[in-house]
mmCIF file of C-alpha atoms in Angstrom:
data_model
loop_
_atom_site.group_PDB
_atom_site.id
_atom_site.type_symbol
_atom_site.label_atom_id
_atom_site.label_comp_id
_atom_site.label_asym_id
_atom_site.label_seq_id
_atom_site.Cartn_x
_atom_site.Cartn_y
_atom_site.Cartn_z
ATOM 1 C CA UNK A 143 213.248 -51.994 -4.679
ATOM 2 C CA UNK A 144 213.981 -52.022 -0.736
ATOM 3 C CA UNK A 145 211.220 -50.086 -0.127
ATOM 4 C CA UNK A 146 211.068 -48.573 3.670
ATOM 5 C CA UNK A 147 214.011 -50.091 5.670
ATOM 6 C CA UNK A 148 214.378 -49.328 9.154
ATOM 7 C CA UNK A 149 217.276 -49.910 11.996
ATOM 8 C CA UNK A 150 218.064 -51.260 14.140
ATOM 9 C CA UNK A 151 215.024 -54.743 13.970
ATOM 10 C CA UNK A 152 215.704 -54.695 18.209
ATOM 11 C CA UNK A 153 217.310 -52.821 20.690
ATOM 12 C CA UNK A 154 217.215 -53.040 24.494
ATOM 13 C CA UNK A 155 218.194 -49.549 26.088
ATOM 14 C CA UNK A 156 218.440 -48.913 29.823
ATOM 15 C CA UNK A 157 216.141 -46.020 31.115
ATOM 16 C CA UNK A 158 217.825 -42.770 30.628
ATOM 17 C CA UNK A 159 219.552 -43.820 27.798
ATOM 18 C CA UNK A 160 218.999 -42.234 24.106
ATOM 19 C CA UNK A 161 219.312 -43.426 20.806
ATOM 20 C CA UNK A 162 218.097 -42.708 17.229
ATOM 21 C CA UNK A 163 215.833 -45.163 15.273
ATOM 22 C CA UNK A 164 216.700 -45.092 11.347
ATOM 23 C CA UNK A 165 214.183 -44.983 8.851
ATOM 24 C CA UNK A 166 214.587 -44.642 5.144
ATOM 25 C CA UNK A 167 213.215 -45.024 1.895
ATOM 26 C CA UNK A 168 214.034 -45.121 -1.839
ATOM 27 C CA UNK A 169 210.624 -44.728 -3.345
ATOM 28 C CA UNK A 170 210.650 -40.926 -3.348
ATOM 29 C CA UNK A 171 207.904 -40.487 -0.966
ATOM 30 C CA UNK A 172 206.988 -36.778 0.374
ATOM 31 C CA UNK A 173 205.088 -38.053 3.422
ATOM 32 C CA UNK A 174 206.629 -40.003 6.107
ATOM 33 C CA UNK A 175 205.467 -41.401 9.168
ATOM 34 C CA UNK A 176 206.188 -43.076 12.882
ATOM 35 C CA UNK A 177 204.024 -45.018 14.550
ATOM 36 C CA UNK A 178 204.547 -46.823 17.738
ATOM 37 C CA UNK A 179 202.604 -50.051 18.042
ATOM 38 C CA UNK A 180 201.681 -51.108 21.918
ATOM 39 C CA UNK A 181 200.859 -55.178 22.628
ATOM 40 C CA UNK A 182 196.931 -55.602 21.612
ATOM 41 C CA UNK A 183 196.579 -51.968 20.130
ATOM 42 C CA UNK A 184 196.167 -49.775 16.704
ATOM 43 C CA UNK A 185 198.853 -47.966 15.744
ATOM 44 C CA UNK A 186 199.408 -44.682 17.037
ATOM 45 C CA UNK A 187 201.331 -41.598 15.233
ATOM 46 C CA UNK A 188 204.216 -39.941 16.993
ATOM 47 C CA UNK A 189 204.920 -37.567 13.978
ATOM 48 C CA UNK A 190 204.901 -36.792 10.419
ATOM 49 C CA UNK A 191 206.243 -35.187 7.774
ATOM 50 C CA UNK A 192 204.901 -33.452 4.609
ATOM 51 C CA UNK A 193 208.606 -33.073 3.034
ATOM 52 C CA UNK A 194 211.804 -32.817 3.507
ATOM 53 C CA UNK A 195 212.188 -29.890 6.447
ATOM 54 C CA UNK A 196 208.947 -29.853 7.512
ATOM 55 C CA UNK A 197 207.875 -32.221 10.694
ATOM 56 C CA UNK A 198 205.108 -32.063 13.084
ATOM 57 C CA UNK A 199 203.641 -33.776 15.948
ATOM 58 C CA UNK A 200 200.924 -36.893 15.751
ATOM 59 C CA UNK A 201 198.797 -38.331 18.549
ATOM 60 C CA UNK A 202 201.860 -39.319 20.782
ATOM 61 C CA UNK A 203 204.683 -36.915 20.459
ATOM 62 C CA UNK A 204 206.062 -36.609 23.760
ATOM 63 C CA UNK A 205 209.392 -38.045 24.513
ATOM 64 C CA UNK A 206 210.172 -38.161 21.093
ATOM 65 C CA UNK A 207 212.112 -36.048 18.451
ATOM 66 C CA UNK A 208 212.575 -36.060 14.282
ATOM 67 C CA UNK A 209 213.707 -34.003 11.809
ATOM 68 C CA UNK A 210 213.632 -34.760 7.575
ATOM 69 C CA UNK A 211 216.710 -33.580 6.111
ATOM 70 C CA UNK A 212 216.037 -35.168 3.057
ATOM 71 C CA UNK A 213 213.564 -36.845 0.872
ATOM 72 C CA UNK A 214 214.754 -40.279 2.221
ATOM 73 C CA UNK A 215 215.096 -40.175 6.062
ATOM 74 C CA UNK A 216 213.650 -39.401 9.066
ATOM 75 C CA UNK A 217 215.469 -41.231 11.306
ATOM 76 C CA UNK A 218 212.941 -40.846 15.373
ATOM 77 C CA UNK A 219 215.060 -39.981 18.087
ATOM 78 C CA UNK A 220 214.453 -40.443 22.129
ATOM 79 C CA UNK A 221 216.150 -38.630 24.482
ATOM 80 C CA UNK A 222 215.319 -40.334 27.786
ATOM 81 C CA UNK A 223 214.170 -43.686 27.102
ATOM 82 C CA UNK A 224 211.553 -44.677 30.014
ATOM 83 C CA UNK A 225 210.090 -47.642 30.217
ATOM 84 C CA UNK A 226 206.142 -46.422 28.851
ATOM 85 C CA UNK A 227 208.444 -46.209 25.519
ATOM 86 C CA UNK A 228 208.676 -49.776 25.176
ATOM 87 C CA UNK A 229 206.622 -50.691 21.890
ATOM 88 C CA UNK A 230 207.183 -51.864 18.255
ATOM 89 C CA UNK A 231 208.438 -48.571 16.152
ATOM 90 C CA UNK A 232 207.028 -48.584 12.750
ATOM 91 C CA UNK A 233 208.454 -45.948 10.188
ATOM 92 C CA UNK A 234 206.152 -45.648 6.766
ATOM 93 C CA UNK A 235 205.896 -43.240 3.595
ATOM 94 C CA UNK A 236 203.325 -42.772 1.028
ATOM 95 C CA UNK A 237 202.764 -40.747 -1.777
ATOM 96 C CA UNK A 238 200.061 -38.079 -2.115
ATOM 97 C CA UNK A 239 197.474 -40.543 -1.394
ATOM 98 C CA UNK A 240 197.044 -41.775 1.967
ATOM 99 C CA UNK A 241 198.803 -45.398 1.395
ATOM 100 C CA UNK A 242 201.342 -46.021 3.327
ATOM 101 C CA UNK A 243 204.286 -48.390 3.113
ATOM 102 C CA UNK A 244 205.667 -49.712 6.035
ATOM 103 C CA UNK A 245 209.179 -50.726 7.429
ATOM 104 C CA UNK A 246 209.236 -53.917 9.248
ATOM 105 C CA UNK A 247 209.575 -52.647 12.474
ATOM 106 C CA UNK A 248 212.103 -51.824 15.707
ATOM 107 C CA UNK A 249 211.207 -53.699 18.662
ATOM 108 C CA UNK A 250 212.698 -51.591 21.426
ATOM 109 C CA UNK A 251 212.344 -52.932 25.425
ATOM 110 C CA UNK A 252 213.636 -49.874 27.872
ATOM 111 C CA UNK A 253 214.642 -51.846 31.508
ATOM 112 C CA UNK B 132 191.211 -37.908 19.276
ATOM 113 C CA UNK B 133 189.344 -40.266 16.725
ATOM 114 C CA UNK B 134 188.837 -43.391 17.389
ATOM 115 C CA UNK B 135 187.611 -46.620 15.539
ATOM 116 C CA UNK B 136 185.700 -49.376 16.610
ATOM 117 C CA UNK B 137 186.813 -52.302 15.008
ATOM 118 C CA UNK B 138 185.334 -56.004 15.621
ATOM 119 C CA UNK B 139 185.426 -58.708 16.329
ATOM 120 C CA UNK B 140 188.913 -58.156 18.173
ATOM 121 C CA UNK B 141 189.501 -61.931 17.482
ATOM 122 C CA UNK B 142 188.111 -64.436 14.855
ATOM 123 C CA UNK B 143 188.524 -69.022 14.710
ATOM 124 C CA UNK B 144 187.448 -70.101 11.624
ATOM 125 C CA UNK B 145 188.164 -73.151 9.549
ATOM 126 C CA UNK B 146 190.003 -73.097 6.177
ATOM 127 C CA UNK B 147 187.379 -72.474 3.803
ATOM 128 C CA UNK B 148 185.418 -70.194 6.050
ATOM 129 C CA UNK B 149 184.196 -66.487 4.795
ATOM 130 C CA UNK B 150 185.509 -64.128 7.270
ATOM 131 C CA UNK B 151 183.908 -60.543 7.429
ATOM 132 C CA UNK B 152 185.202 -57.847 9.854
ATOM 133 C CA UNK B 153 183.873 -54.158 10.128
ATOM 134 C CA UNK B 154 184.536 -50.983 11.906
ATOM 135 C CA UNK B 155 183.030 -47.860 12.885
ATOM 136 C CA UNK B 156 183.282 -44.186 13.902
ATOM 137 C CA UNK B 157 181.917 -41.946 15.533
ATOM 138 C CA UNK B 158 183.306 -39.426 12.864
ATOM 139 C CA UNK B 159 183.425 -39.107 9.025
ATOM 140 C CA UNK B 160 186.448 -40.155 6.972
ATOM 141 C CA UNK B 161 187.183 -39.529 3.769
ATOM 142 C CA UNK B 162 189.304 -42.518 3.093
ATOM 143 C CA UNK B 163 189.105 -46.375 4.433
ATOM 144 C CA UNK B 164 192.185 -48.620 4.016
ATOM 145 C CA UNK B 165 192.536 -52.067 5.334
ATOM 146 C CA UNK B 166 195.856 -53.540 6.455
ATOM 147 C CA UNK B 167 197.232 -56.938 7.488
ATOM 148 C CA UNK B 168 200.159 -57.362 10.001
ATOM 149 C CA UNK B 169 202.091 -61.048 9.563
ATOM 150 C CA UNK B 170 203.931 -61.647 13.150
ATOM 151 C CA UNK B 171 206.840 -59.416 13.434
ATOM 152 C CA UNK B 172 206.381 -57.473 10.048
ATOM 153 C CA UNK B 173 204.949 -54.382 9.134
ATOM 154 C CA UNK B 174 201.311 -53.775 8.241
ATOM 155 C CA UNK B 175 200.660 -54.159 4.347
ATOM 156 C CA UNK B 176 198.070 -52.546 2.385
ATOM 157 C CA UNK B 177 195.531 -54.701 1.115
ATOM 158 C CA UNK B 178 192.477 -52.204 -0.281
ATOM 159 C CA UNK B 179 192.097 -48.427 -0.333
ATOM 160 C CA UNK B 180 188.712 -46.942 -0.397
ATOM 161 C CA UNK B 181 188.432 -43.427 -1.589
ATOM 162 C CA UNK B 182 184.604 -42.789 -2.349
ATOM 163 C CA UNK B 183 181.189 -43.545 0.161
ATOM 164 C CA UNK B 184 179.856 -46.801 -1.294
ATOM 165 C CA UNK B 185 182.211 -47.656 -2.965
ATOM 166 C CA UNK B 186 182.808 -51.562 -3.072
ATOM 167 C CA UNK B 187 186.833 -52.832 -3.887
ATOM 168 C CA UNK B 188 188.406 -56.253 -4.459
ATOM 169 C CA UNK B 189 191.225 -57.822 -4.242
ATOM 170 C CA UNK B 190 191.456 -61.101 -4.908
ATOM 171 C CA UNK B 191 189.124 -63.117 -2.105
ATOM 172 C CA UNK B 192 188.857 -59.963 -0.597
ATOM 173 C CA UNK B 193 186.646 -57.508 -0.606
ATOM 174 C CA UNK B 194 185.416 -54.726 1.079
ATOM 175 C CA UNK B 195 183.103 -52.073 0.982
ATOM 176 C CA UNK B 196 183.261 -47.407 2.337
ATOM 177 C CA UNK B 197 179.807 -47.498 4.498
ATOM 178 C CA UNK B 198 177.186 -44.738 2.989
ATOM 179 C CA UNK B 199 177.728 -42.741 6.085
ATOM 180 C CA UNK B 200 181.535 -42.551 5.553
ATOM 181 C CA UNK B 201 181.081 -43.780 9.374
ATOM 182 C CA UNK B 202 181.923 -47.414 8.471
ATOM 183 C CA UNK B 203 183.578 -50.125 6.271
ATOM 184 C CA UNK B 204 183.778 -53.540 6.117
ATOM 185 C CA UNK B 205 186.542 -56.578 4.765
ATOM 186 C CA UNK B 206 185.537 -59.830 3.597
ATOM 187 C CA UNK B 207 187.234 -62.717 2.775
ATOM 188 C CA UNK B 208 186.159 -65.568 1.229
ATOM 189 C CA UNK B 209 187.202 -69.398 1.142
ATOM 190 C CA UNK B 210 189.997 -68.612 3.857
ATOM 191 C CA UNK B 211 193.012 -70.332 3.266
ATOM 192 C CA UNK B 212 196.320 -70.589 6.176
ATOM 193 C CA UNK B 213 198.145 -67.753 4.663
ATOM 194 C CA UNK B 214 194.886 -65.199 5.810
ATOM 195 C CA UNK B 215 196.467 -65.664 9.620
ATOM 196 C CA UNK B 216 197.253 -62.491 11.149
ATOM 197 C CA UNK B 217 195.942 -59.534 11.887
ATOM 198 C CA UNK B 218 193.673 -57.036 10.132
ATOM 199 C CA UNK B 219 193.859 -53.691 10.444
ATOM 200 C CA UNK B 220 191.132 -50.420 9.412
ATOM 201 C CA UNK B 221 192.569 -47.400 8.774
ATOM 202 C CA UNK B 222 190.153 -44.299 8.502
ATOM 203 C CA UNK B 223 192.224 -40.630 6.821
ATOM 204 C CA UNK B 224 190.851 -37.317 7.089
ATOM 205 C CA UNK B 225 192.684 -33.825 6.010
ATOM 206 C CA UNK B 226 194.404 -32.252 8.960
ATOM 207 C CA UNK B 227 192.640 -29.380 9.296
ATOM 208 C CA UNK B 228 194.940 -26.624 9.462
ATOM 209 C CA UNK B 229 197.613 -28.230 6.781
ATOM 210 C CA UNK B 230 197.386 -26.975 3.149
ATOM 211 C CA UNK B 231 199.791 -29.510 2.664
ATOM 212 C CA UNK B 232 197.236 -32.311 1.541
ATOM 213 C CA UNK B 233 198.444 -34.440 4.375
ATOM 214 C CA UNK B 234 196.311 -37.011 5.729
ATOM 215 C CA UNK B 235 196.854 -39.062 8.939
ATOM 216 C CA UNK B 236 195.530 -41.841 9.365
ATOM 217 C CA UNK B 237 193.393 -43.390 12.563
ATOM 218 C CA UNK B 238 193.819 -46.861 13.165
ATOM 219 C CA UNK B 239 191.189 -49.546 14.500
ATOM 220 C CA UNK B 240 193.013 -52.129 17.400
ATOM 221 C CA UNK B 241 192.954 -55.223 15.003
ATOM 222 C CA UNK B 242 190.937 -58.950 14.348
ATOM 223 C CA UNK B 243 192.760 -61.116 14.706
ATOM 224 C CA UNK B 244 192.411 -64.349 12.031
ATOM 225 C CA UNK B 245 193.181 -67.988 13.206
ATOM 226 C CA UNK B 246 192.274 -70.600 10.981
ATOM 227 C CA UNK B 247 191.646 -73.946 12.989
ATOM 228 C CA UNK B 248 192.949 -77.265 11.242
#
């Protein structure tokens, strides 16, 4: 059971620059999660979703897009990287209950 | 937004040490998870706490959902090297205007565990 699995582990974008972090899972979750994760700090939600279709905004949205096409992904996209978007990415999912499962993380740098 | 107060930010102890971290709000949650983070992996659930008082173990740990729903605490006893890393509190509350039963969670900044030879 793979559990949460995200892509890419690192990434290194230039500022400007977009790309699309992948985040899936295969335990049938209707709640999934980002969080970003800045050096020394909690983790802080970017957005959510309740089910597949339905998305909204966390504590940190800005910058950053999703959408939840299906149970399984909900892949975070940024448009203009800038460099206050370097952090550790951390997709999770849970079930009802508030327990989330976590992916191992995308370290992205923007230079 | 919420925020939790978690301490100490950083802990030395010696293997065979009890360890006990706690953290506070200023608001009421209905839920209390603790996490560790290993270096370069995700946080992992250790203990969920779903009722005020209530008192959960796991193993050598254990912790406790404060009376006030303000507060919870982690032990661990007899530390061993594996324990390194970083603990995490996690306080949920329903999002208010959701009828979805979604719950966010608020996390605390961390202790971090360091077990001295």
């Amino acid at each position: 059971n793979a559990g949460v699995t995200q892509t890419p582990k690192f990434r290194i974008l230039k500022i400007g620059q977009s790309m699309t972090l992948q985040c899936t899972q295969d335990m049938n979750h209707n709640y999934m999660y980002w969080y970003r994760q800045d050096p020394g700090m909690g983790l802080k939600l970017i957005y959510y979703s309740v089910g597949a279709g339905i998305t909204d905004k966390g504590e940190v949205p800005n910058g950053y897009n999703v959408s939840r096409s299906t149970t399984e992904d909900f892949p975070l996209r940024l448009e203009l990287a800038a460099p206050s978007q370097t952090s550790v990415y951390f997709c999770a999912s849970s079930p009802v209950r508030p327990e989330a499962f976590f992916g191992q993380g995308t370290r992205l740098t923007v230079v | 937004g919420q925020q939790l107060n978690q301490s100490p930010q950083s802990m030395f102890i010696q293997e065979g040490e009890d360890v006990s971290m706690n953290c506070t709000s200023s608001s009421i949650f209905n839920t209390w998870l603790w996490y560790k983070q290993d270096p370069g992996e995700g946080p992992v659930l250790l203990i969920a706490l779903y009722k005020a008082g209530e008192l959960t173990s796991n193993g050598r740990l254990t912790a406790q959902f404060g009376i006030t729903r303000k507060d919870s605490f982690l032990n661990i006893s007899a530390s061993i090297p594996s324990d390194v890393g970083i603990y995490f509190c996690a306080g949920q509350t329903p999002v208010g205007k959701s009828n979805f039963g979604n719950e966010k969670l608020t996390f605390g900044t961390g202790t971090r565990l360091t077990i001295i030879p």
